[in-house]
PDB file of C-alpha atoms in Angstrom:
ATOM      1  CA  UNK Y   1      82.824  82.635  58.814  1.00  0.00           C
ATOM      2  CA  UNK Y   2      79.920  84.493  60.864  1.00  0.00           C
ATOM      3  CA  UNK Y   3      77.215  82.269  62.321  1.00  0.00           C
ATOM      4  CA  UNK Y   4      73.865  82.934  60.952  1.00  0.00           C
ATOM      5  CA  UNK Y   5      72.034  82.490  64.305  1.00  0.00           C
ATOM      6  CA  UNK Y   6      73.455  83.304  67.829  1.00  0.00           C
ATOM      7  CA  UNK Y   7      72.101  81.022  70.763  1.00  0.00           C
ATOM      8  CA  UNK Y   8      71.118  83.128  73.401  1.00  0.00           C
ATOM      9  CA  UNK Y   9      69.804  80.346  76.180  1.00  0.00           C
ATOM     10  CA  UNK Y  10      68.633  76.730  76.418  1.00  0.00           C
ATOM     11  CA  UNK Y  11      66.681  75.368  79.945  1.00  0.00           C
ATOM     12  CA  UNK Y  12      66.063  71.487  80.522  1.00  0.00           C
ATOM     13  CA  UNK Y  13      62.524  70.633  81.139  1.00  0.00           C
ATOM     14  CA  UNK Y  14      60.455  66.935  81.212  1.00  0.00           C
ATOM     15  CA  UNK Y  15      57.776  68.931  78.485  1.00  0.00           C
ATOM     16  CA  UNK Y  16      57.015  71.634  76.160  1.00  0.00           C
ATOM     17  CA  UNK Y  17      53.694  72.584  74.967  1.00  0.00           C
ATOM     18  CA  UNK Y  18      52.920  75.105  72.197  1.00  0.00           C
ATOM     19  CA  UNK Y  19      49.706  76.965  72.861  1.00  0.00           C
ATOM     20  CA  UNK Y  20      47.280  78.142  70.254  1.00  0.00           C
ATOM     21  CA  UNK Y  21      48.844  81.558  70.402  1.00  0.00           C
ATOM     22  CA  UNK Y  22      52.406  80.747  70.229  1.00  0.00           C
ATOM     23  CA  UNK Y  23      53.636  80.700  73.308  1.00  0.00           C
ATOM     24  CA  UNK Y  24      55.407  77.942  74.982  1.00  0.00           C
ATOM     25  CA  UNK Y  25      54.453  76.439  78.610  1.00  0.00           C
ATOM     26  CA  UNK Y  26      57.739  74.958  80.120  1.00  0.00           C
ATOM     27  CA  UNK Y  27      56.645  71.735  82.319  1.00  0.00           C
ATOM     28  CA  UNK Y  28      58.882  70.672  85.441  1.00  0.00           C
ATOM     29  CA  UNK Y  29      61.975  73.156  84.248  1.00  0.00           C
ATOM     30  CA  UNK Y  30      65.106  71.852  85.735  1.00  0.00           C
ATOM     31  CA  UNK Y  31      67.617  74.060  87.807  1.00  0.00           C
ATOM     32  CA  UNK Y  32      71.576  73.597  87.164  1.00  0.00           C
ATOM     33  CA  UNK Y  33      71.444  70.015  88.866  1.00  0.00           C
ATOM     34  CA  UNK Y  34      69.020  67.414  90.119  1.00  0.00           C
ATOM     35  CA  UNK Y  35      69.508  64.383  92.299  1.00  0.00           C
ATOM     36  CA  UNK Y  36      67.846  61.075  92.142  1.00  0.00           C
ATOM     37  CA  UNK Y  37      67.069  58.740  95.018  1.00  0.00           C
ATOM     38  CA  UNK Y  38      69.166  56.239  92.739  1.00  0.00           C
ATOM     39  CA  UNK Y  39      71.172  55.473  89.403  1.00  0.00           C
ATOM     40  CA  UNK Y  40      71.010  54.657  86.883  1.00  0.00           C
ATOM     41  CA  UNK Y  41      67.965  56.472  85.774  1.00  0.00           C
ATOM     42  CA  UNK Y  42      66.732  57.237  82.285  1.00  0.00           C
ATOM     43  CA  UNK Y  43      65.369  60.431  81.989  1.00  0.00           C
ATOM     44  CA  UNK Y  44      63.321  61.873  79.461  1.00  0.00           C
ATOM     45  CA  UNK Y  45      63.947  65.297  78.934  1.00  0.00           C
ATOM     46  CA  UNK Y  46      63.307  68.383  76.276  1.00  0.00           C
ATOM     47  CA  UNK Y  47      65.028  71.782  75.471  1.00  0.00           C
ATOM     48  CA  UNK Y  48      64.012  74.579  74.811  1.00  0.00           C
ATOM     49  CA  UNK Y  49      66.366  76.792  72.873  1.00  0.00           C
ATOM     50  CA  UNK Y  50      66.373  80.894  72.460  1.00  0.00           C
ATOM     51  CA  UNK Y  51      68.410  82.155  69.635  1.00  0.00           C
ATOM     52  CA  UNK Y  52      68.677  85.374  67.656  1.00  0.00           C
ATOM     53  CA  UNK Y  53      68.979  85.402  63.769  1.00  0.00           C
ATOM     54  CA  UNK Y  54      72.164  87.633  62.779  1.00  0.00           C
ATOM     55  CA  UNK Y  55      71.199  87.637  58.867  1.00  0.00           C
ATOM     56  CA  UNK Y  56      68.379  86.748  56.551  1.00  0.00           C
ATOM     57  CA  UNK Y  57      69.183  83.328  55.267  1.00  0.00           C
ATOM     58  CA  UNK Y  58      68.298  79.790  55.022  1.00  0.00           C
ATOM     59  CA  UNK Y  59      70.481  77.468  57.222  1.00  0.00           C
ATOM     60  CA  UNK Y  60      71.058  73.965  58.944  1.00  0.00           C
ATOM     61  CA  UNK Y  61      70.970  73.514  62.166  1.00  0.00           C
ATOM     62  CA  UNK Y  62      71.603  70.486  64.256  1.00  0.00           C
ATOM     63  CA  UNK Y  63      71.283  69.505  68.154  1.00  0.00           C
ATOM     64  CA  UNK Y  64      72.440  66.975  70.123  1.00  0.00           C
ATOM     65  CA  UNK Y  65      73.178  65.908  73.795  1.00  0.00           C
ATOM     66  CA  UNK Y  66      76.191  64.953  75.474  1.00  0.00           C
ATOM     67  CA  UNK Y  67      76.845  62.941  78.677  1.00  0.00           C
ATOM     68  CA  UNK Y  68      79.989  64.347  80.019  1.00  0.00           C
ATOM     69  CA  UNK Y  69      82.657  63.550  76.792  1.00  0.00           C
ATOM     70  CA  UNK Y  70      80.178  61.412  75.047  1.00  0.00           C
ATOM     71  CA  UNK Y  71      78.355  62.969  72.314  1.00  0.00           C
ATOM     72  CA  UNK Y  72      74.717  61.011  71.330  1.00  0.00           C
ATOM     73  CA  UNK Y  73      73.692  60.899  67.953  1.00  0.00           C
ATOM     74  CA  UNK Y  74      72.211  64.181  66.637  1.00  0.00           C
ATOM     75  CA  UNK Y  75      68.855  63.980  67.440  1.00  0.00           C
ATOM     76  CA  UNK Y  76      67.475  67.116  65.931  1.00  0.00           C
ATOM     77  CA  UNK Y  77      67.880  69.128  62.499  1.00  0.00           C
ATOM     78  CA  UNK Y  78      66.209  70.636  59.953  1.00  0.00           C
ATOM     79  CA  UNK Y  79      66.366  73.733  57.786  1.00  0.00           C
ATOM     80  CA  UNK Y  80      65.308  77.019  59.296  1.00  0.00           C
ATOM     81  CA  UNK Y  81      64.665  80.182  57.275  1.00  0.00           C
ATOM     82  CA  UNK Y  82      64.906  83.798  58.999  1.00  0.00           C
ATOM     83  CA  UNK Y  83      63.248  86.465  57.240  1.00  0.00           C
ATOM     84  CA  UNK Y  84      62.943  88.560  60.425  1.00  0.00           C
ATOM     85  CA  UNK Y  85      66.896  88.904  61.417  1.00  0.00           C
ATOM     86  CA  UNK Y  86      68.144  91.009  63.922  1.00  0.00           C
ATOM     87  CA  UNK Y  87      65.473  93.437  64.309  1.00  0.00           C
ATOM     88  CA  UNK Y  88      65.693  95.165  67.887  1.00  0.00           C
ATOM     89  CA  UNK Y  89      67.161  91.820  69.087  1.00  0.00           C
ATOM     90  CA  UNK Y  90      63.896  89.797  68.668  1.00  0.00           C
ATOM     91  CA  UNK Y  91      64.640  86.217  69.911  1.00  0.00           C
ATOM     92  CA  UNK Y  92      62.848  83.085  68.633  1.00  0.00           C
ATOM     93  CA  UNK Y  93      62.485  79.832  70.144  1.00  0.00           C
ATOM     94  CA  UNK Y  94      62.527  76.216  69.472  1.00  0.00           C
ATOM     95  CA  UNK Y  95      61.749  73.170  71.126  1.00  0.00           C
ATOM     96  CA  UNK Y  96      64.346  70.269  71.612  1.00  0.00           C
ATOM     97  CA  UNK Y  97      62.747  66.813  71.938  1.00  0.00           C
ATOM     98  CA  UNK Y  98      66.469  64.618  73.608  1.00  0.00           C
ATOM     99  CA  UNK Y  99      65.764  61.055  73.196  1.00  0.00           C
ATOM    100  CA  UNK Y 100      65.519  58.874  76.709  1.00  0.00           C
ATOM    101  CA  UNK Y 101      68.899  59.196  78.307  1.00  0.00           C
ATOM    102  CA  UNK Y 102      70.214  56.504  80.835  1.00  0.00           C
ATOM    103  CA  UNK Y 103      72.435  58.509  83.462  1.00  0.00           C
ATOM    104  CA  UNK Y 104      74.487  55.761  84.832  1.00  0.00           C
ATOM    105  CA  UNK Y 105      76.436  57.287  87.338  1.00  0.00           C
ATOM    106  CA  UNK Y 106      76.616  60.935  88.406  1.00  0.00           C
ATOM    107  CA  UNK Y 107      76.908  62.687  85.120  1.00  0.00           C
ATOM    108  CA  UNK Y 108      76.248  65.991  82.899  1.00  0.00           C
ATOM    109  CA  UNK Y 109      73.958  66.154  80.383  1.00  0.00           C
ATOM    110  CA  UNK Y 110      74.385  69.124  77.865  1.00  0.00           C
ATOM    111  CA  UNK Y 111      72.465  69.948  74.869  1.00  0.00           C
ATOM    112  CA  UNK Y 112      74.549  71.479  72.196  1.00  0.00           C
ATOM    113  CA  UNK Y 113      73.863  73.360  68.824  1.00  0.00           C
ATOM    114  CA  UNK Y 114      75.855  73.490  65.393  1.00  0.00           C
ATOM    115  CA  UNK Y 115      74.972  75.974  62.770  1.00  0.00           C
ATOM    116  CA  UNK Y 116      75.322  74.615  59.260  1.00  0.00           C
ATOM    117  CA  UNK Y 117      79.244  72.861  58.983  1.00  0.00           C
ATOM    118  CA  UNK Y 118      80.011  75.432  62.313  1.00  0.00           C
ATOM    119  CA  UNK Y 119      81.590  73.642  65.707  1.00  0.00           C
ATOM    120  CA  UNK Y 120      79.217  72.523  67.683  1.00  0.00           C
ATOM    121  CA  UNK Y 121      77.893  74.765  70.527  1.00  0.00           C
ATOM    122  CA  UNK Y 122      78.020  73.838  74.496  1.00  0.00           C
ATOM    123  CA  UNK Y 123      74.033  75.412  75.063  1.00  0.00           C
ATOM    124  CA  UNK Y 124      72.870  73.942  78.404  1.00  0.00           C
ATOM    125  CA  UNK Y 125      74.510  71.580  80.735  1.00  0.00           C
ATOM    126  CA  UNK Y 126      72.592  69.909  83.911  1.00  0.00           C
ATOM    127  CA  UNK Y 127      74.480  68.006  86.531  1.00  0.00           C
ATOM    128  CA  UNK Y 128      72.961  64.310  87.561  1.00  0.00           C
ATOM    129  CA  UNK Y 129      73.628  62.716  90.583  1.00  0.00           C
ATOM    130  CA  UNK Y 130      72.568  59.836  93.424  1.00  0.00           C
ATOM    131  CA  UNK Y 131      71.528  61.767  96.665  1.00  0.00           C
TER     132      UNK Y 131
END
């Protein structure tokens, strides 16, 4: 079965803010990998997500994060309704809220996405380590 939604790109960030307008201010965006001065280290982190509806439908969607092999709990989910799909590629965006993760040794911390009863989705992955 088609997905109803294709992800397009997810960044790691420590905040997201919504303006009056609709547009999103990324706070302290984080590049493919980040050192600390030590571990372990809890980090509180959010996601923002890009994706581009592929049909007009009501759907699930779920998100989660993973350290290395170790999926957490979903975290995230919630119907979404596109009424606006695939028109000259428009992409939408949502924010991810992860829950406090403690990074106990050099790690990788991915976000990842499942469409309805779909596989889940590798979106975003940042690497963690001790300097």
């Amino acid at each position: 079965m088609a997905s109803s939604i294709e992800f397009k790109d997810a960044v790691f960030c420590d905040d997201i803010r919504e303006e009056k307008s609709g547009k999103h201010v990324l706070v302290g965006v984080y590049p493919e990998a980040v050192g600390f001065d030590s571990l372990p280290k809890t980090v509180n982190l959010s996601a923002f997500v890009t994706f581009r509806g592929l049909v007009e439908a009501k759907f699930e969607v779920k998100f989660r994060c993973r350290i290395n092999d170790a999926p957490l709990e979903v975290h995230a989910q919630g119907q979404m309704e596109l009424e606006h799909a695939n028109q000259e590629n428009l992409s939408q965006g949502i924010v991810i809220p992860c829950p406090p993760v403690e990074i106990k040794e050099d790690s990788v911390l991915y976000i990842e996405g499942c469409v309805s009863d779909e596989d889940w989705i590798e979106l975003a992955g940042l690497r963690v380590f001790k300097k």
